[in-house]
Structures are given as structure tokens and as C-alpha cells.
Amino acid sequence: MHISLSEIQKQLYNNKLSVEDIVNSYLKRINKNKHLNAFVEVFENEAIEQAKIIDVKIKQNNAGKLAGLVIGIKDNICYKGHKATAGSKILKKFVSTYSSTAVKRLINEDAIIIGRLNCDEFAMGSSNETSIYGSVLNPFDETKVSGGSSGGSAAAVAADLCLAALGSDTGGSVRQPASFCGVVGFKPAYGRISRYGLIAYASSFDQIGIIAKNINDTAIILETIAGNDDLDSTASDKPVPKYSKLLQFNKNLKIAFFKNHLKNKNLDIEIKNKTLNVFDYLRTTGHTVKGINFKLADLLIPAYYVLTTAEASSNLSRYDGVRFGYRDENSNDLNSLYTNTRTKGFGKEVKRRIMTGTFVLSKGFYDEYYTKAQKVRRLIQNETNNIFNDFDVIITPTTPTTAFKLGTKIQNPVEMYLEDVFTVHANLTGIPAISIPLGKHSNGLPFGIQILSKKFDEELLLAFADFLMRNNQKLF
Ligand code: GLN
């Protein structure tokens, strides 16, 4: 199967392959792997039509720089004229009237959007089990979860159903499934990629992320979709470096790890030991690696779940059966229309979040929960900034465990929320973070390692991640 965009493009430009061939081979594989439940819709005919057009452009030498890239998009990213349902009944029939900025920029460079990928409902979850379309199976072991919420995106890339995928990451939803499925999962700094056309979960945390097989593809996609956007006032106007040209890495870094993260009682011992092996390797190659205590580590999950549920309860108030989406047809007054639509349209986990969020924002509890969590978020940001005064990057495991068995955590929300213990930090602080595959556990499942850098220092993050991936075989 295809390994990288550069390898694909070499063949395309040597006439050894056509974009149509590539699309057809992915379509075949998607068909064969339907049972993984990664795609919720495949844009089959359209993809073939576009491939033909791009093949002509290649012959005329005027194809975009992503010609040959076949990419899937998470079902919460809007693409004009196509459904975007965020894995929810409440949006099951919703067809987007506009494209997200990320999708527009991909298409402008001749990427082909092959279909919509399964995800947890409104991106709330860590196992892809809250989707209205059902769970995604892990391609390495079909009795295990794919991770979530971008489970379809990670499973599709891992199973070679597309070369790359867009996901969204509010607390780890790109990095955690990438870790579970043995692929690269990258969340840039908050504001690096426009959120225009991304269905909102928690707006001050949400970021579109990239799932790919290698850093070069990640970098090319990032430099294409990142940057200022008049349609999203939170999109940064910082210049976007040509990341893919800046992957040469020959610096000695100061690297921090969190001793208390490694003492986390849920952390699998093999994941811990292999992470420690990486530190040893890095020391032998001239880097400085130092363990420090992240004082606020225990507050990461509580602050995250207070603030994201608050933002979700506000964002999801728009789904009322009046303007768009599912409407309960048996209600005969406005209040029962709202109540019945929302009762029937949302799943259990989404309701739990809306209720929690409404509670923490309610008069009488607002200061005790919401204001307090905002203060904690600020303290976490300050402590993180201080760390980056002394260090270039932070390394942590991506997830405490490898992919768990389907059905085992879905009944216990707290256990599920603890899956995000290492990933929410980047979203609380807005810094970029990446999970790269580290290896295989003795149970046969892949797992990743997470690297975090200063806000907007994706350049260093990607170059360092590339260095680590290229040297991965030396790590064990
Ligand atoms: N698992 C986390 C949550 O449920 C993260 C989700 C995400 O990043 N979208 O909130």
C-alpha cells in the first residue's frame, strides 16, 4: 500500500500510476474493510471524477501540491453539499451548505476527499463507542476499540483506507486514537488551523488535527491548511512556515518529562518502560532529559471536564429542532418540541455533558466550578510556560494503556475520562502536541509517545518527531 505522498507523487509524475488508480485501490480496500466501521459515507463517484480531472492536470503540469493525496474527514468537519453529522442523530440528515476552511484549502491543492469518518457523538468520547453509527473496530485487534473521538480517522489510516485523515482534538481525540492504532496524530497550537466549519464541542479547546503515516505528510497537510482566516477570529495570523522543508534536525534539545505522570497508577508498565528507554536513547544522542514534577497534574482532568462541559452546554444549545437538524414531529408546543427533540436527538454521553455543563454554569455554582476551573486553567498555563523557559519540549506517554476491549469502559464515564490524563494538557494550554507510534506492546497492540512544544513551535515539534520516528528501530 502507499506509504507517503512523496512516494505517490514520484510515481504519478513518472506515469507509473494515476490518481484514478490510487482512488480505485483505496475504494477497494474500503469495501473490503467495511466491518471496521471507519467510514460512515464514501464519496465514491465524486472521488473518481475528481481523480480524472487531477490526472489531466498532472499531464498539463498544473496540478496542486497535494495531487495524489486521498484523505478522509471526520464527520464533524463540514464539506459543502455533503452530510456532516458529528456522529449524532440530531444531525443525521444535516447537509452542509459550506465547506470548512481546512477542506477548502485541501481541495484547492487537489487533495481528494474520499469520505466521512466515524467519530464519537459531537467528539465526546475516547473509544468511538458513542457514535450513532456504532463503534469503530481497531484494525490490529477487532475486539478492541479504535480510540476516540477520531476513531474512524485513525483506523482508516492504519488500515490503509486513505493516506491521511483530518480529525479534531479537544482533549486528545486525534492523539489517543492515533496511539491506539499505530499512526501519527498531530494537534497543532490552538489557532494554527481555522475552526471555521468544524462543528463546535468546546470552542476554546477545539482544534482540527491531522492523522497520517509519517511526519512529512503531516507537515505538508499542515502547511496547506494552516494560517489566518477571515472566517475565524481565533485563527492566528502568524506566518505559516514551510514545515515539510524544515524537518532536518540536528540540535541538542533540553527535554522534560513529568515524574508524576510516570507514577500514574493507571500507566501500563511496558508503556512506562519503553518511554524510559526513549529517554535513555535521547541522552546517548546528546540531548538533555530531565524529570520534573508537574505540580498541577492532578487538576488537568477536573479542569478539563468542568470547562469543556460548560462550553459544550452552550454550544449545543443551538440544536433545538427549530433551525436545523432532527425535529420531533409529535410535539405540539414549543417547549415540548425543544424537550422531545433534544431528549430523542442526543445520546447518553452528550446529555451527561450538557447536564454537567449547565450545572457548573448555573447560578450558585458558577464561581465554585466554572470560575475556579478557569483560574486553574490559567495556573496550568503559567506553570507550563515556566517549564518552556527551561526546556524545548516535554515528552509523555500518549495514553496510559493500549486499546482496551470494546464495551469495557463505556459504562463507567470516570474511567473513560481518565484515558485523557496525558493529552488534555495541550488543549488546556493551547500548545501543539503530537503522538508518534513507538512500538508494539507484548499484547500485540501499538502505542505512542507524546511530544509537546511551546505554543506555535510546530516547526521544532515536527522536526524532532521526525528524528524520533526515523530512529525508532534503535530504541528497543
Ligand atoms: N475524550 C475527550 C472527551 O471526551 C477528548 C475528546 C476530544 O478531544 N474531542 O472530551
Tab-separated table of C-alpha atoms and ligand atoms in Angstrom:
chain	number	residue	atom	x	y	z
A	1	MET	CA	0.000	0.000	0.000
A	2	HIS	CA	1.001	3.632	-0.303
A	3	ILE	CA	3.495	4.826	2.248
A	4	SER	CA	3.813	8.539	1.658
A	5	LEU	CA	2.664	11.356	-0.550
A	6	SER	CA	6.157	11.948	-1.906
A	7	GLU	CA	6.421	8.310	-2.979
A	8	ILE	CA	2.972	8.519	-4.609
A	9	GLN	CA	3.855	11.724	-6.420
A	10	LYS	CA	7.086	10.269	-7.771
A	11	GLN	CA	5.060	7.505	-9.400
A	12	LEU	CA	2.384	9.907	-10.604
A	13	TYR	CA	4.889	12.162	-12.289
A	14	ASN	CA	6.732	9.187	-13.821
A	15	ASN	CA	3.455	7.984	-15.319
A	16	LYS	CA	3.644	4.745	-13.349
A	17	LEU	CA	0.392	5.444	-11.579
A	18	SER	CA	-2.673	7.631	-11.990
A	19	VAL	CA	-4.761	9.360	-9.334
A	20	GLU	CA	-7.665	7.300	-10.615
A	21	ASP	CA	-5.700	4.096	-9.869
A	22	ILE	CA	-4.988	5.334	-6.361
A	23	VAL	CA	-8.620	6.201	-5.691
A	24	ASN	CA	-9.780	2.844	-7.044
A	25	SER	CA	-7.343	0.935	-4.878
A	26	TYR	CA	-8.487	2.789	-1.762
A	27	LEU	CA	-12.143	2.228	-2.689
A	28	LYS	CA	-11.461	-1.479	-2.966
A	29	ARG	CA	-9.825	-1.573	0.436
A	30	ILE	CA	-12.624	0.463	1.996
A	31	ASN	CA	-15.100	-2.065	0.648
A	32	LYS	CA	-13.109	-4.997	1.956
A	33	ASN	CA	-12.828	-3.450	5.414
A	34	LYS	CA	-16.405	-2.230	5.840
A	35	HIS	CA	-16.706	-4.194	9.057
A	36	LEU	CA	-14.182	-1.863	10.742
A	37	ASN	CA	-16.918	0.794	10.502
A	38	ALA	CA	-14.351	3.547	9.934
A	39	PHE	CA	-16.230	5.326	7.138
A	40	VAL	CA	-19.819	6.441	7.573
A	41	GLU	CA	-20.040	7.590	3.961
A	42	VAL	CA	-17.780	7.152	0.950
A	43	PHE	CA	-17.863	9.762	-1.823
A	44	GLU	CA	-17.137	7.122	-4.417
A	45	ASN	CA	-18.267	8.563	-7.743
A	46	GLU	CA	-17.214	12.029	-6.875
A	47	ALA	CA	-13.723	10.896	-5.895
A	48	ILE	CA	-13.305	9.071	-9.201
A	49	GLU	CA	-14.499	12.123	-11.155
A	50	GLN	CA	-12.074	14.376	-9.314
A	51	ALA	CA	-9.249	11.890	-9.840
A	52	LYS	CA	-9.792	12.041	-13.603
A	53	ILE	CA	-9.628	15.828	-13.553
A	54	ILE	CA	-6.436	15.805	-11.486
A	55	ASP	CA	-4.855	13.232	-13.811
A	56	VAL	CA	-5.370	15.666	-16.691
A	57	LYS	CA	-3.874	18.475	-14.633
A	58	ILE	CA	-0.816	16.331	-13.902
A	59	LYS	CA	-0.305	15.765	-17.620
A	60	GLN	CA	-0.587	19.509	-18.180
A	61	ASN	CA	1.784	20.143	-15.301
A	62	ASN	CA	-0.585	22.362	-13.390
A	63	ALA	CA	-1.770	20.103	-10.563
A	64	GLY	CA	-1.819	21.324	-6.962
A	65	LYS	CA	0.797	20.278	-4.458
A	66	LEU	CA	-1.466	17.677	-2.853
A	67	ALA	CA	-2.242	15.864	-6.111
A	68	GLY	CA	-2.460	12.173	-5.283
A	69	LEU	CA	-3.446	12.709	-1.653
A	70	VAL	CA	-6.559	10.739	-0.775
A	71	ILE	CA	-7.839	11.956	2.559
A	72	GLY	CA	-10.836	11.227	4.770
A	73	ILE	CA	-12.522	13.768	7.022
A	74	LYS	CA	-14.030	13.288	10.445
A	75	ASP	CA	-17.800	13.522	10.427
A	76	ASN	CA	-17.718	16.844	12.312
A	77	ILE	CA	-15.911	18.766	9.569
A	78	CYS	CA	-18.129	20.498	7.017
A	79	TYR	CA	-17.805	19.896	3.283
A	80	LYS	CA	-20.236	21.776	1.076
A	81	GLY	CA	-23.084	19.673	-0.280
A	82	HIS	CA	-22.196	16.726	1.950
A	83	LYS	CA	-23.587	15.469	5.193
A	84	ALA	CA	-21.836	16.348	8.455
A	85	THR	CA	-23.498	14.696	11.406
A	86	ALA	CA	-20.907	14.608	14.217
A	87	GLY	CA	-21.969	11.005	14.794
A	88	SER	CA	-25.294	12.231	16.181
A	89	LYS	CA	-28.936	11.502	15.484
A	90	ILE	CA	-29.661	15.192	15.935
A	91	LEU	CA	-27.666	15.989	12.769
A	92	LYS	CA	-28.324	12.738	10.915
A	93	LYS	CA	-29.855	14.457	7.888
A	94	PHE	CA	-27.850	17.654	8.025
A	95	VAL	CA	-26.182	18.643	4.754
A	96	SER	CA	-23.587	21.373	4.984
A	97	THR	CA	-24.126	24.467	2.885
A	98	TYR	CA	-20.469	25.478	3.084
A	99	SER	CA	-17.015	23.942	3.362
A	100	SER	CA	-14.711	24.303	6.303
A	101	THR	CA	-11.598	26.334	5.600
A	102	ALA	CA	-9.419	23.241	6.080
A	103	VAL	CA	-11.358	21.271	3.464
A	104	LYS	CA	-11.409	24.204	1.054
A	105	ARG	CA	-7.633	24.549	1.293
A	106	LEU	CA	-7.100	20.814	0.765
A	107	ILE	CA	-9.264	20.802	-2.336
A	108	ASN	CA	-7.572	23.917	-3.710
A	109	GLU	CA	-4.352	21.898	-3.750
A	110	ASP	CA	-6.048	18.902	-5.427
A	111	ALA	CA	-6.417	16.574	-2.476
A	112	ILE	CA	-9.331	14.162	-2.863
A	113	ILE	CA	-11.835	13.889	-0.040
A	114	ILE	CA	-12.793	10.221	-0.079
A	115	GLY	CA	-15.469	10.218	2.611
A	116	ARG	CA	-16.700	10.945	6.120
A	117	LEU	CA	-15.154	9.149	9.047
A	118	ASN	CA	-16.883	7.779	12.103
A	119	CYS	CA	-16.432	9.526	15.458
A	120	ASP	CA	-17.868	9.761	18.931
A	121	GLU	CA	-21.039	11.833	19.116
A	122	PHE	CA	-20.021	15.508	18.989
A	123	ALA	CA	-16.431	14.304	19.528
A	124	MET	CA	-17.222	13.408	23.124
A	125	GLY	CA	-15.514	10.175	23.988
A	126	SER	CA	-12.289	8.215	23.994
A	127	SER	CA	-13.413	4.993	22.338
A	128	ASN	CA	-15.678	5.828	19.386
A	129	GLU	CA	-18.457	3.949	21.149
A	130	THR	CA	-20.853	6.912	21.498
A	131	SER	CA	-21.385	7.286	17.737
A	132	ILE	CA	-24.879	6.818	16.316
A	133	TYR	CA	-23.196	4.646	13.657
A	134	GLY	CA	-21.719	2.258	16.210
A	135	SER	CA	-18.152	1.544	17.280
A	136	VAL	CA	-15.088	1.521	15.084
A	137	LEU	CA	-13.008	-1.639	15.392
A	138	ASN	CA	-9.275	-1.454	15.966
A	139	PRO	CA	-7.545	-2.794	12.823
A	140	PHE	CA	-4.868	-4.502	14.973
A	141	ASP	CA	-7.407	-6.411	17.049
A	142	GLU	CA	-11.067	-6.207	16.144
A	143	THR	CA	-12.210	-6.922	19.697
A	144	LYS	CA	-10.577	-3.670	20.812
A	145	VAL	CA	-11.649	-0.033	20.492
A	146	SER	CA	-10.052	2.273	17.935
A	147	GLY	CA	-9.831	5.062	20.482
A	148	GLY	CA	-11.735	8.272	20.113
A	149	SER	CA	-13.179	10.524	19.360
A	150	SER	CA	-11.488	10.486	15.923
A	151	GLY	CA	-11.576	6.669	15.890
A	152	GLY	CA	-12.664	6.392	12.265
A	153	SER	CA	-9.834	8.699	11.167
A	154	ALA	CA	-7.146	6.695	12.984
A	155	ALA	CA	-8.486	3.271	11.997
A	156	ALA	CA	-8.846	4.323	8.341
A	157	VAL	CA	-5.240	5.494	8.082
A	158	ALA	CA	-3.952	2.451	9.992
A	159	ALA	CA	-5.890	0.066	7.740
A	160	ASP	CA	-4.760	1.885	4.554
A	161	LEU	CA	-8.245	3.027	3.615
A	162	CYS	CA	-6.858	6.502	2.870
A	163	LEU	CA	-3.398	8.060	3.076
A	164	ALA	CA	-4.301	10.601	5.757
A	165	ALA	CA	-7.284	11.956	7.628
A	166	LEU	CA	-8.482	15.064	9.398
A	167	GLY	CA	-9.739	14.676	12.926
A	168	SER	CA	-10.482	17.117	15.712
A	169	ASP	CA	-8.774	17.293	19.066
A	170	THR	CA	-10.414	18.930	22.069
A	171	GLY	CA	-8.690	16.849	24.737
A	172	GLY	CA	-6.768	14.181	22.848
A	173	SER	CA	-9.147	12.960	20.186
A	174	VAL	CA	-6.522	12.893	17.464
A	175	ARG	CA	-3.556	11.724	19.529
A	176	GLN	CA	-5.245	8.998	21.584
A	177	PRO	CA	-6.789	7.041	18.665
A	178	ALA	CA	-3.544	7.528	16.714
A	179	SER	CA	-1.698	5.918	19.610
A	180	PHE	CA	-4.181	3.031	19.756
A	181	CYS	CA	-3.944	2.457	16.003
A	182	GLY	CA	-0.195	2.895	15.499
A	183	VAL	CA	-0.233	6.057	13.373
A	184	VAL	CA	0.833	9.695	13.741
A	185	GLY	CA	-1.693	12.028	15.400
A	186	PHE	CA	-0.944	15.728	15.485
A	187	LYS	CA	-2.771	18.608	17.159
A	188	PRO	CA	-1.300	21.991	16.276
A	189	ALA	CA	-1.393	25.033	18.552
A	190	TYR	CA	-4.820	26.483	19.222
A	191	GLY	CA	-5.414	28.978	16.434
A	192	ARG	CA	-2.973	27.444	13.948
A	193	ILE	CA	-5.758	25.934	11.819
A	194	SER	CA	-9.031	27.734	11.300
A	195	ARG	CA	-12.002	26.161	13.078
A	196	TYR	CA	-14.422	27.543	10.502
A	197	GLY	CA	-16.651	24.641	9.540
A	198	LEU	CA	-15.636	22.424	12.448
A	199	ILE	CA	-18.755	21.516	14.428
A	200	ALA	CA	-18.138	23.045	17.850
A	201	TYR	CA	-17.726	20.997	21.009
A	202	ALA	CA	-15.685	23.247	23.356
A	203	SER	CA	-14.598	26.264	21.346
A	204	SER	CA	-11.606	27.338	23.427
A	205	PHE	CA	-10.165	23.799	23.218
A	206	ASP	CA	-11.158	22.523	19.752
A	207	GLN	CA	-8.530	22.213	17.047
A	208	ILE	CA	-8.522	20.369	13.749
A	209	GLY	CA	-5.720	17.784	13.753
A	210	ILE	CA	-4.007	15.522	11.249
A	211	ILE	CA	-3.661	11.753	11.247
A	212	ALA	CA	-1.044	10.347	8.877
A	213	LYS	CA	1.568	7.656	8.489
A	214	ASN	CA	4.603	9.887	8.704
A	215	ILE	CA	5.741	13.371	9.639
A	216	ASN	CA	6.402	14.554	6.112
A	217	ASP	CA	2.779	14.050	5.089
A	218	THR	CA	1.634	15.648	8.341
A	219	ALA	CA	3.831	18.669	7.625
A	220	ILE	CA	2.644	19.102	4.027
A	221	ILE	CA	-1.001	18.924	5.087
A	222	LEU	CA	-0.414	21.341	7.964
A	223	GLU	CA	1.304	23.970	5.819
A	224	THR	CA	-1.585	23.738	3.343
A	225	ILE	CA	-4.474	24.150	5.764
A	226	ALA	CA	-2.933	26.352	8.482
A	227	GLY	CA	-2.963	30.107	8.714
A	228	ASN	CA	-5.008	33.227	9.053
A	229	ASP	CA	-8.682	33.082	8.118
A	230	ASP	CA	-11.153	35.943	7.993
A	231	LEU	CA	-13.890	33.450	8.846
A	232	ASP	CA	-12.423	32.512	12.255
A	233	SER	CA	-11.291	35.311	14.533
A	234	THR	CA	-9.388	32.828	16.711
A	235	ALA	CA	-7.248	31.656	13.778
A	236	SER	CA	-3.762	33.059	14.219
A	237	ASP	CA	-2.274	35.405	11.644
A	238	LYS	CA	1.239	34.198	12.420
A	239	PRO	CA	3.095	33.294	9.227
A	240	VAL	CA	2.969	29.590	8.420
A	241	PRO	CA	6.428	28.077	7.903
A	242	LYS	CA	7.026	25.527	5.139
A	243	TYR	CA	7.153	22.743	7.704
A	244	SER	CA	7.893	19.978	5.217
A	245	LYS	CA	11.100	21.748	4.166
A	246	LEU	CA	12.212	22.247	7.768
A	247	LEU	CA	12.394	18.696	9.035
A	248	GLN	CA	16.203	18.421	9.090
A	249	PHE	CA	17.038	18.084	12.738
A	250	ASN	CA	20.471	18.455	14.240
A	251	LYS	CA	20.026	20.251	17.540
A	252	ASN	CA	20.556	19.073	21.057
A	253	LEU	CA	17.385	19.674	22.986
A	254	LYS	CA	16.526	20.199	26.590
A	255	ILE	CA	13.747	17.726	27.221
A	256	ALA	CA	11.489	17.483	30.259
A	257	PHE	CA	9.317	14.607	31.381
A	258	PHE	CA	6.863	14.581	34.270
A	259	LYS	CA	7.895	12.224	37.041
A	260	ASN	CA	4.385	12.274	38.468
A	261	HIS	CA	2.853	11.276	35.111
A	262	LEU	CA	5.124	8.244	35.088
A	263	LYS	CA	3.963	7.349	38.585
A	264	ASN	CA	0.310	7.417	37.490
A	265	LYS	CA	-1.212	4.206	38.807
A	266	ASN	CA	-3.112	3.560	35.590
A	267	LEU	CA	0.023	3.665	33.462
A	268	ASP	CA	0.873	0.309	31.900
A	269	ILE	CA	4.310	-0.833	32.994
A	270	GLU	CA	5.527	-1.708	29.499
A	271	ILE	CA	4.486	1.670	28.145
A	272	LYS	CA	6.318	3.266	31.035
A	273	ASN	CA	9.489	1.256	30.461
A	274	LYS	CA	9.550	1.878	26.732
A	275	THR	CA	9.080	5.588	27.387
A	276	LEU	CA	12.068	5.458	29.755
A	277	ASN	CA	14.048	3.653	27.019
A	278	VAL	CA	13.394	6.610	24.741
A	279	PHE	CA	14.846	8.951	27.353
A	280	ASP	CA	17.975	6.783	27.600
A	281	TYR	CA	18.340	6.786	23.852
A	282	LEU	CA	17.931	10.555	23.702
A	283	ARG	CA	20.605	11.012	26.353
A	284	THR	CA	23.031	8.888	24.358
A	285	THR	CA	22.439	11.092	21.314
A	286	GLY	CA	23.402	14.257	23.169
A	287	HIS	CA	20.071	15.567	24.398
A	288	THR	CA	19.457	16.548	28.000
A	289	VAL	CA	16.496	14.744	29.545
A	290	LYS	CA	15.305	15.715	32.972
A	291	GLY	CA	12.394	14.532	35.097
A	292	ILE	CA	10.419	17.267	36.834
A	293	ASN	CA	7.208	17.342	38.794
A	294	PHE	CA	4.231	18.936	37.121
A	295	LYS	CA	2.566	20.275	40.240
A	296	LEU	CA	-0.887	20.673	38.793
A	297	ALA	CA	-1.051	17.257	37.110
A	298	ASP	CA	-3.962	16.091	39.277
A	299	LEU	CA	-6.029	19.093	38.241
A	300	LEU	CA	-5.761	18.523	34.499
A	301	ILE	CA	-8.729	16.186	34.158
A	302	PRO	CA	-11.069	18.038	36.575
A	303	ALA	CA	-10.339	21.442	34.979
A	304	TYR	CA	-10.784	19.973	31.516
A	305	TYR	CA	-14.135	18.352	32.251
A	306	VAL	CA	-15.590	21.390	34.036
A	307	LEU	CA	-14.628	23.789	31.263
A	308	THR	CA	-15.378	21.622	28.234
A	309	THR	CA	-18.795	20.585	29.522
A	310	ALA	CA	-19.601	24.246	30.220
A	311	GLU	CA	-18.651	25.229	26.697
A	312	ALA	CA	-20.456	22.213	25.245
A	313	SER	CA	-23.688	23.016	27.059
A	314	SER	CA	-23.625	26.446	25.487
A	315	ASN	CA	-22.518	25.311	22.007
A	316	LEU	CA	-25.063	22.509	21.791
A	317	SER	CA	-27.982	24.738	22.777
A	318	ARG	CA	-28.366	25.543	19.081
A	319	TYR	CA	-29.775	22.055	18.402
A	320	ASP	CA	-33.360	22.756	19.319
A	321	GLY	CA	-35.329	21.263	16.434
A	322	VAL	CA	-36.252	24.686	15.116
A	323	ARG	CA	-33.424	25.802	12.875
A	324	PHE	CA	-31.804	22.641	11.556
A	325	GLY	CA	-31.221	19.006	12.290
A	326	TYR	CA	-33.578	16.463	13.783
A	327	ARG	CA	-37.031	17.636	14.920
A	328	ASP	CA	-39.506	15.662	16.961
A	329	GLU	CA	-42.682	15.747	14.880
A	330	ASN	CA	-45.090	14.756	17.648
A	331	SER	CA	-44.741	17.851	19.794
A	332	ASN	CA	-47.454	20.473	19.693
A	333	ASP	CA	-45.972	23.341	21.637
A	334	LEU	CA	-42.571	24.984	21.635
A	335	ASN	CA	-41.351	23.710	24.980
A	336	SER	CA	-42.196	20.107	24.272
A	337	LEU	CA	-40.617	20.476	20.814
A	338	TYR	CA	-37.343	21.528	22.441
A	339	THR	CA	-37.530	18.871	25.127
A	340	ASN	CA	-38.520	15.976	22.892
A	341	THR	CA	-36.108	16.909	20.114
A	342	ARG	CA	-33.164	17.081	22.489
A	343	THR	CA	-34.229	14.041	24.507
A	344	LYS	CA	-34.505	11.884	21.402
A	345	GLY	CA	-31.783	13.540	19.335
A	346	PHE	CA	-28.819	13.374	21.720
A	347	GLY	CA	-27.176	10.243	23.063
A	348	LYS	CA	-26.466	9.482	26.694
A	349	GLU	CA	-22.899	10.810	26.917
A	350	VAL	CA	-23.762	14.076	25.190
A	351	LYS	CA	-26.681	14.579	27.574
A	352	ARG	CA	-24.414	13.874	30.520
A	353	ARG	CA	-22.046	16.605	29.321
A	354	ILE	CA	-24.824	19.120	28.673
A	355	MET	CA	-26.259	18.491	32.142
A	356	THR	CA	-22.839	18.759	33.797
A	357	GLY	CA	-22.011	21.893	31.854
A	358	THR	CA	-25.331	23.518	32.658
A	359	PHE	CA	-24.788	22.689	36.311
A	360	VAL	CA	-21.296	24.196	36.515
A	361	LEU	CA	-22.592	27.359	34.843
A	362	SER	CA	-25.684	27.668	36.982
A	363	LYS	CA	-26.253	30.495	39.427
A	364	GLY	CA	-24.927	29.443	42.803
A	365	PHE	CA	-22.367	27.013	41.396
A	366	TYR	CA	-20.755	29.186	38.746
A	367	ASP	CA	-17.981	30.546	40.974
A	368	GLU	CA	-17.409	27.285	42.717
A	369	TYR	CA	-16.879	25.345	39.490
A	370	TYR	CA	-16.596	27.399	36.342
A	371	THR	CA	-14.649	30.382	37.694
A	372	LYS	CA	-12.441	28.138	39.751
A	373	ALA	CA	-11.652	25.918	36.771
A	374	GLN	CA	-10.797	28.999	34.712
A	375	LYS	CA	-8.331	30.027	37.400
A	376	VAL	CA	-6.861	26.540	37.456
A	377	ARG	CA	-6.531	26.679	33.676
A	378	ARG	CA	-4.561	29.906	33.995
A	379	LEU	CA	-2.285	28.365	36.641
A	380	ILE	CA	-1.702	25.335	34.407
A	381	GLN	CA	-0.815	27.706	31.569
A	382	ASN	CA	1.606	29.638	33.792
A	383	GLU	CA	3.303	26.504	35.070
A	384	THR	CA	3.615	25.214	31.508
A	385	ASN	CA	5.093	28.488	30.261
A	386	ASN	CA	7.635	28.354	33.059
A	387	ILE	CA	8.656	24.859	32.039
A	388	PHE	CA	9.205	26.061	28.485
A	389	ASN	CA	11.538	28.774	29.810
A	390	ASP	CA	13.899	25.951	30.726
A	391	PHE	CA	13.040	23.207	28.221
A	392	ASP	CA	12.420	22.886	24.474
A	393	VAL	CA	9.957	20.006	24.569
A	394	ILE	CA	8.080	17.820	27.036
A	395	ILE	CA	7.669	14.082	26.448
A	396	THR	CA	4.944	11.923	27.993
A	397	PRO	CA	3.257	8.669	27.113
A	398	THR	CA	0.228	9.421	24.910
A	399	THR	CA	-2.099	7.054	26.711
A	400	PRO	CA	-1.889	5.088	29.968
A	401	THR	CA	-2.825	1.826	28.240
A	402	THR	CA	-3.082	0.220	24.830
A	403	ALA	CA	-6.501	-0.075	23.173
A	404	PHE	CA	-8.991	-1.642	25.565
A	405	LYS	CA	-11.744	-4.142	24.857
A	406	LEU	CA	-14.944	-2.852	23.269
A	407	GLY	CA	-17.673	-2.345	25.852
A	408	THR	CA	-15.428	-2.379	28.920
A	409	LYS	CA	-15.293	1.329	29.803
A	410	ILE	CA	-18.405	2.767	28.233
A	411	GLN	CA	-20.497	2.190	31.363
A	412	ASN	CA	-18.007	3.987	33.583
A	413	PRO	CA	-17.551	7.601	32.481
A	414	VAL	CA	-14.861	8.445	35.047
A	415	GLU	CA	-12.715	5.546	33.926
A	416	MET	CA	-13.195	6.703	30.344
A	417	TYR	CA	-12.299	10.318	31.227
A	418	LEU	CA	-9.052	9.133	32.826
A	419	GLU	CA	-7.948	7.905	29.392
A	420	ASP	CA	-7.229	11.561	28.590
A	421	VAL	CA	-4.918	12.154	31.544
A	422	PHE	CA	-1.831	12.874	29.412
A	423	THR	CA	-3.489	14.570	26.448
A	424	VAL	CA	-5.769	17.307	27.853
A	425	HIS	CA	-2.763	19.362	28.980
A	426	ALA	CA	-2.088	20.544	25.422
A	427	ASN	CA	-5.677	21.707	24.954
A	428	LEU	CA	-5.895	23.462	28.307
A	429	THR	CA	-2.786	25.430	27.351
A	430	GLY	CA	-3.234	25.706	23.575
A	431	ILE	CA	0.205	24.233	22.843
A	432	PRO	CA	0.908	21.840	19.960
A	433	ALA	CA	1.298	18.123	20.645
A	434	ILE	CA	1.915	15.021	18.617
A	435	SER	CA	1.662	11.291	19.177
A	436	ILE	CA	4.051	9.128	17.192
A	437	PRO	CA	3.943	5.335	17.155
A	438	LEU	CA	6.538	3.938	19.492
A	439	GLY	CA	6.227	0.248	19.019
A	440	LYS	CA	4.184	-2.756	19.944
A	441	HIS	CA	3.236	-3.944	23.356
A	442	SER	CA	3.687	-7.625	24.192
A	443	ASN	CA	-0.105	-7.859	23.838
A	444	GLY	CA	0.382	-7.133	20.120
A	445	LEU	CA	-1.141	-3.667	20.163
A	446	PRO	CA	0.598	-0.458	19.151
A	447	PHE	CA	1.051	2.573	21.394
A	448	GLY	CA	2.505	6.034	21.021
A	449	ILE	CA	4.643	8.581	22.742
A	450	GLN	CA	3.577	12.218	23.025
A	451	ILE	CA	5.753	15.275	22.443
A	452	LEU	CA	4.644	18.789	23.387
A	453	SER	CA	6.289	22.079	22.455
A	454	LYS	CA	5.865	25.795	23.057
A	455	LYS	CA	2.819	27.434	21.545
A	456	PHE	CA	3.248	27.790	17.761
A	457	ASP	CA	6.547	25.910	17.749
A	458	GLU	CA	5.207	23.214	15.443
A	459	GLU	CA	8.390	23.565	13.426
A	460	LEU	CA	10.567	22.147	16.195
A	461	LEU	CA	7.903	19.655	17.254
A	462	LEU	CA	7.604	18.133	13.781
A	463	ALA	CA	11.357	18.077	13.141
A	464	PHE	CA	12.010	16.375	16.455
A	465	ALA	CA	9.148	13.909	15.930
A	466	ASP	CA	10.579	13.067	12.518
A	467	PHE	CA	14.005	12.452	14.059
A	468	LEU	CA	12.486	10.142	16.672
A	469	MET	CA	10.426	8.241	14.120
A	470	ARG	CA	13.387	7.723	11.851
A	471	ASN	CA	15.429	6.374	14.749
A	472	ASN	CA	12.618	4.346	16.202
A	473	GLN	CA	14.170	0.986	15.398
A	474	LYS	CA	17.201	1.919	17.516
A	475	LEU	CA	15.006	2.478	20.534
A	476	PHE	CA	14.472	-1.121	21.516
B	1	GLN	N1	-12.013	12.141	25.259
B	1	GLN	C1	-12.092	13.557	25.451
B	1	GLN	C2	-13.512	13.982	25.682
B	1	GLN	O1	-14.360	13.148	25.633
B	1	GLN	C3	-11.487	14.262	24.280
B	1	GLN	C4	-12.380	14.434	23.148
B	1	GLN	C5	-11.825	15.229	22.037
B	1	GLN	O2	-10.638	15.536	22.021
B	1	GLN	N2	-12.707	15.607	21.135
B	1	GLN	O3	-13.793	15.121	25.903
